[in-house]
PDB file of C-alpha atoms in Angstrom:
ATOM      1  CA  UNK A   1      13.094  -0.254  30.566  1.00  0.00           C
ATOM      2  CA  UNK A   2      13.924  -3.434  28.953  1.00  0.00           C
ATOM      3  CA  UNK A   3      10.352  -3.500  28.270  1.00  0.00           C
ATOM      4  CA  UNK A   4      10.099  -0.699  26.349  1.00  0.00           C
ATOM      5  CA  UNK A   5      12.841  -1.721  24.275  1.00  0.00           C
ATOM      6  CA  UNK A   6      11.239  -4.749  23.197  1.00  0.00           C
ATOM      7  CA  UNK A   7       8.026  -3.140  22.837  1.00  0.00           C
ATOM      8  CA  UNK A   8       9.650  -0.420  20.634  1.00  0.00           C
ATOM      9  CA  UNK A   9      11.700  -3.480  18.235  1.00  0.00           C
ATOM     10  CA  UNK A  10       8.480  -5.595  17.800  1.00  0.00           C
ATOM     11  CA  UNK A  11       6.596  -2.205  16.786  1.00  0.00           C
ATOM     12  CA  UNK A  12       9.402  -0.832  14.228  1.00  0.00           C
ATOM     13  CA  UNK A  13       9.860  -4.453  12.898  1.00  0.00           C
ATOM     14  CA  UNK A  14       5.492  -4.913  12.461  1.00  0.00           C
ATOM     15  CA  UNK A  15       5.527  -1.502  10.832  1.00  0.00           C
ATOM     16  CA  UNK A  16       8.328  -2.365   8.495  1.00  0.00           C
ATOM     17  CA  UNK A  17       6.904  -5.646   7.482  1.00  0.00           C
ATOM     18  CA  UNK A  18       3.607  -3.893   7.090  1.00  0.00           C
ATOM     19  CA  UNK A  19       5.262  -1.097   4.970  1.00  0.00           C
ATOM     20  CA  UNK A  20       7.131  -3.618   2.953  1.00  0.00           C
ATOM     21  CA  UNK A  21       3.676  -5.336   2.140  1.00  0.00           C
ATOM     22  CA  UNK A  22       1.752  -2.390   1.262  1.00  0.00           C
ATOM     23  CA  UNK A  23       5.001  -0.535  -1.024  1.00  0.00           C
ATOM     24  CA  UNK A  24       3.957  -4.375  -2.964  1.00  0.00           C
ATOM     25  CA  UNK A  25       0.825  -4.272  -3.053  1.00  0.00           C
ATOM     26  CA  UNK A  26       0.163  -0.791  -3.209  1.00  0.00           C
ATOM     27  CA  UNK A  27      -2.383  -0.923  -0.582  1.00  0.00           C
ATOM     28  CA  UNK A  28      -1.246   2.019   1.995  1.00  0.00           C
ATOM     29  CA  UNK A  29      -4.302   1.560   3.950  1.00  0.00           C
ATOM     30  CA  UNK A  30      -3.114  -1.261   5.438  1.00  0.00           C
ATOM     31  CA  UNK A  31      -0.135   0.251   7.198  1.00  0.00           C
ATOM     32  CA  UNK A  32      -2.415   2.916   9.103  1.00  0.00           C
ATOM     33  CA  UNK A  33      -4.482  -0.244  10.472  1.00  0.00           C
ATOM     34  CA  UNK A  34      -0.942  -2.028  11.518  1.00  0.00           C
ATOM     35  CA  UNK A  35      -0.093   1.187  13.433  1.00  0.00           C
ATOM     36  CA  UNK A  36      -3.334   1.502  15.347  1.00  0.00           C
ATOM     37  CA  UNK A  37      -2.666  -1.917  16.603  1.00  0.00           C
ATOM     38  CA  UNK A  38       0.445  -1.761  17.177  1.00  0.00           C
ATOM     39  CA  UNK A  39       0.015   1.691  19.368  1.00  0.00           C
ATOM     40  CA  UNK A  40      -3.078  -0.106  21.262  1.00  0.00           C
ATOM     41  CA  UNK A  41      -0.843  -3.122  22.608  1.00  0.00           C
ATOM     42  CA  UNK A  42       2.268  -1.048  22.865  1.00  0.00           C
ATOM     43  CA  UNK A  43       0.111   1.429  25.058  1.00  0.00           C
ATOM     44  CA  UNK A  44      -1.409  -1.568  26.956  1.00  0.00           C
ATOM     45  CA  UNK A  45       1.638  -3.304  27.807  1.00  0.00           C
ATOM     46  CA  UNK A  46       4.006   0.103  28.566  1.00  0.00           C
ATOM     47  CA  UNK A  47       1.123   1.298  30.556  1.00  0.00           C
ATOM     48  CA  UNK A  48      -0.079  -1.266  32.612  1.00  0.00           C
ATOM     49  CA  UNK A  49       1.339  -0.214  35.649  1.00  0.00           C
ATOM     50  CA  UNK A  50      -0.687   3.164  35.287  1.00  0.00           C
ATOM     51  CA  UNK A  51      -3.596   1.185  33.692  1.00  0.00           C
ATOM     52  CA  UNK A  52      -3.415  -1.150  37.180  1.00  0.00           C
ATOM     53  CA  UNK A  53      -3.004   1.889  39.529  1.00  0.00           C
ATOM     54  CA  UNK A  54      -6.184   2.193  41.985  1.00  0.00           C
ATOM     55  CA  UNK A  55      -6.359   5.497  44.250  1.00  0.00           C
ATOM     56  CA  UNK A  56      -8.189   5.727  47.296  1.00  0.00           C
ATOM     57  CA  UNK A  57     -11.150   7.859  46.935  1.00  0.00           C
ATOM     58  CA  UNK A  58     -10.064  11.434  47.811  1.00  0.00           C
ATOM     59  CA  UNK A  59      -6.519  10.583  47.459  1.00  0.00           C
ATOM     60  CA  UNK A  60      -4.498  12.270  44.458  1.00  0.00           C
ATOM     61  CA  UNK A  61      -2.863  10.056  41.943  1.00  0.00           C
ATOM     62  CA  UNK A  62       0.676  10.886  42.037  1.00  0.00           C
ATOM     63  CA  UNK A  63       2.939   9.556  39.347  1.00  0.00           C
ATOM     64  CA  UNK A  64       7.075   8.591  40.050  1.00  0.00           C
ATOM     65  CA  UNK A  65       9.901   6.891  39.152  1.00  0.00           C
ATOM     66  CA  UNK A  66       8.879   3.905  36.703  1.00  0.00           C
ATOM     67  CA  UNK A  67       5.111   4.633  36.515  1.00  0.00           C
ATOM     68  CA  UNK A  68       5.892   8.267  35.710  1.00  0.00           C
ATOM     69  CA  UNK A  69       8.443   7.208  32.497  1.00  0.00           C
ATOM     70  CA  UNK A  70       5.995   4.579  31.525  1.00  0.00           C
ATOM     71  CA  UNK A  71       3.516   6.903  31.612  1.00  0.00           C
ATOM     72  CA  UNK A  72       5.865   9.498  29.325  1.00  0.00           C
ATOM     73  CA  UNK A  73       6.716   6.918  27.152  1.00  0.00           C
ATOM     74  CA  UNK A  74       2.904   5.648  26.335  1.00  0.00           C
ATOM     75  CA  UNK A  75       1.911   8.886  25.453  1.00  0.00           C
ATOM     76  CA  UNK A  76       4.596   9.537  23.345  1.00  0.00           C
ATOM     77  CA  UNK A  77       3.815   6.113  21.984  1.00  0.00           C
ATOM     78  CA  UNK A  78       0.503   6.995  21.258  1.00  0.00           C
ATOM     79  CA  UNK A  79       1.035  10.743  19.234  1.00  0.00           C
ATOM     80  CA  UNK A  80       3.912   8.865  17.613  1.00  0.00           C
ATOM     81  CA  UNK A  81       1.293   5.812  16.631  1.00  0.00           C
ATOM     82  CA  UNK A  82      -1.926   8.315  15.320  1.00  0.00           C
ATOM     83  CA  UNK A  83       0.556  10.123  13.328  1.00  0.00           C
ATOM     84  CA  UNK A  84       1.243   6.605  11.377  1.00  0.00           C
ATOM     85  CA  UNK A  85      -2.658   5.733  12.034  1.00  0.00           C
ATOM     86  CA  UNK A  86      -3.536   8.988  10.637  1.00  0.00           C
ATOM     87  CA  UNK A  87      -0.965   9.615   7.610  1.00  0.00           C
ATOM     88  CA  UNK A  88       0.726   6.965   6.838  1.00  0.00           C
ATOM     89  CA  UNK A  89      -1.367   6.115   3.757  1.00  0.00           C
ATOM     90  CA  UNK A  90      -0.904   9.507   2.764  1.00  0.00           C
ATOM     91  CA  UNK A  91       2.938   9.385   3.542  1.00  0.00           C
ATOM     92  CA  UNK A  92       3.339   6.210   1.991  1.00  0.00           C
ATOM     93  CA  UNK A  93       1.778   6.741  -1.016  1.00  0.00           C
ATOM     94  CA  UNK A  94       3.525  10.373  -1.634  1.00  0.00           C
ATOM     95  CA  UNK A  95       6.764   9.411  -0.727  1.00  0.00           C
ATOM     96  CA  UNK A  96       7.342   5.632  -1.739  1.00  0.00           C
ATOM     97  CA  UNK A  97       4.661   4.942  -4.070  1.00  0.00           C
ATOM     98  CA  UNK A  98       4.097   1.802  -5.358  1.00  0.00           C
ATOM     99  CA  UNK A  99       6.534  -1.475  -6.659  1.00  0.00           C
TER     100      UNK A  99
END
């Protein structure tokens, strides 16, 4: 669980820094790029156990406990991050404008 919080804090700080830079320089497209990179990094960190799983041939893949929690959070991070990556520039310009 600590790993999830660390990833969350890092992603939030990076997005805030990118948002501030985008607001100052009116380059909102950068927020989309940074959020896409944050999604990739956080998904790899959080879902590492799921990525490393190798079921035997013919076995069903069952997710339980920590692995299931990691998969759920990775899916949530993907959805939220893709929302920022896709619409971050549009929302940023319309809501916050430029300096």
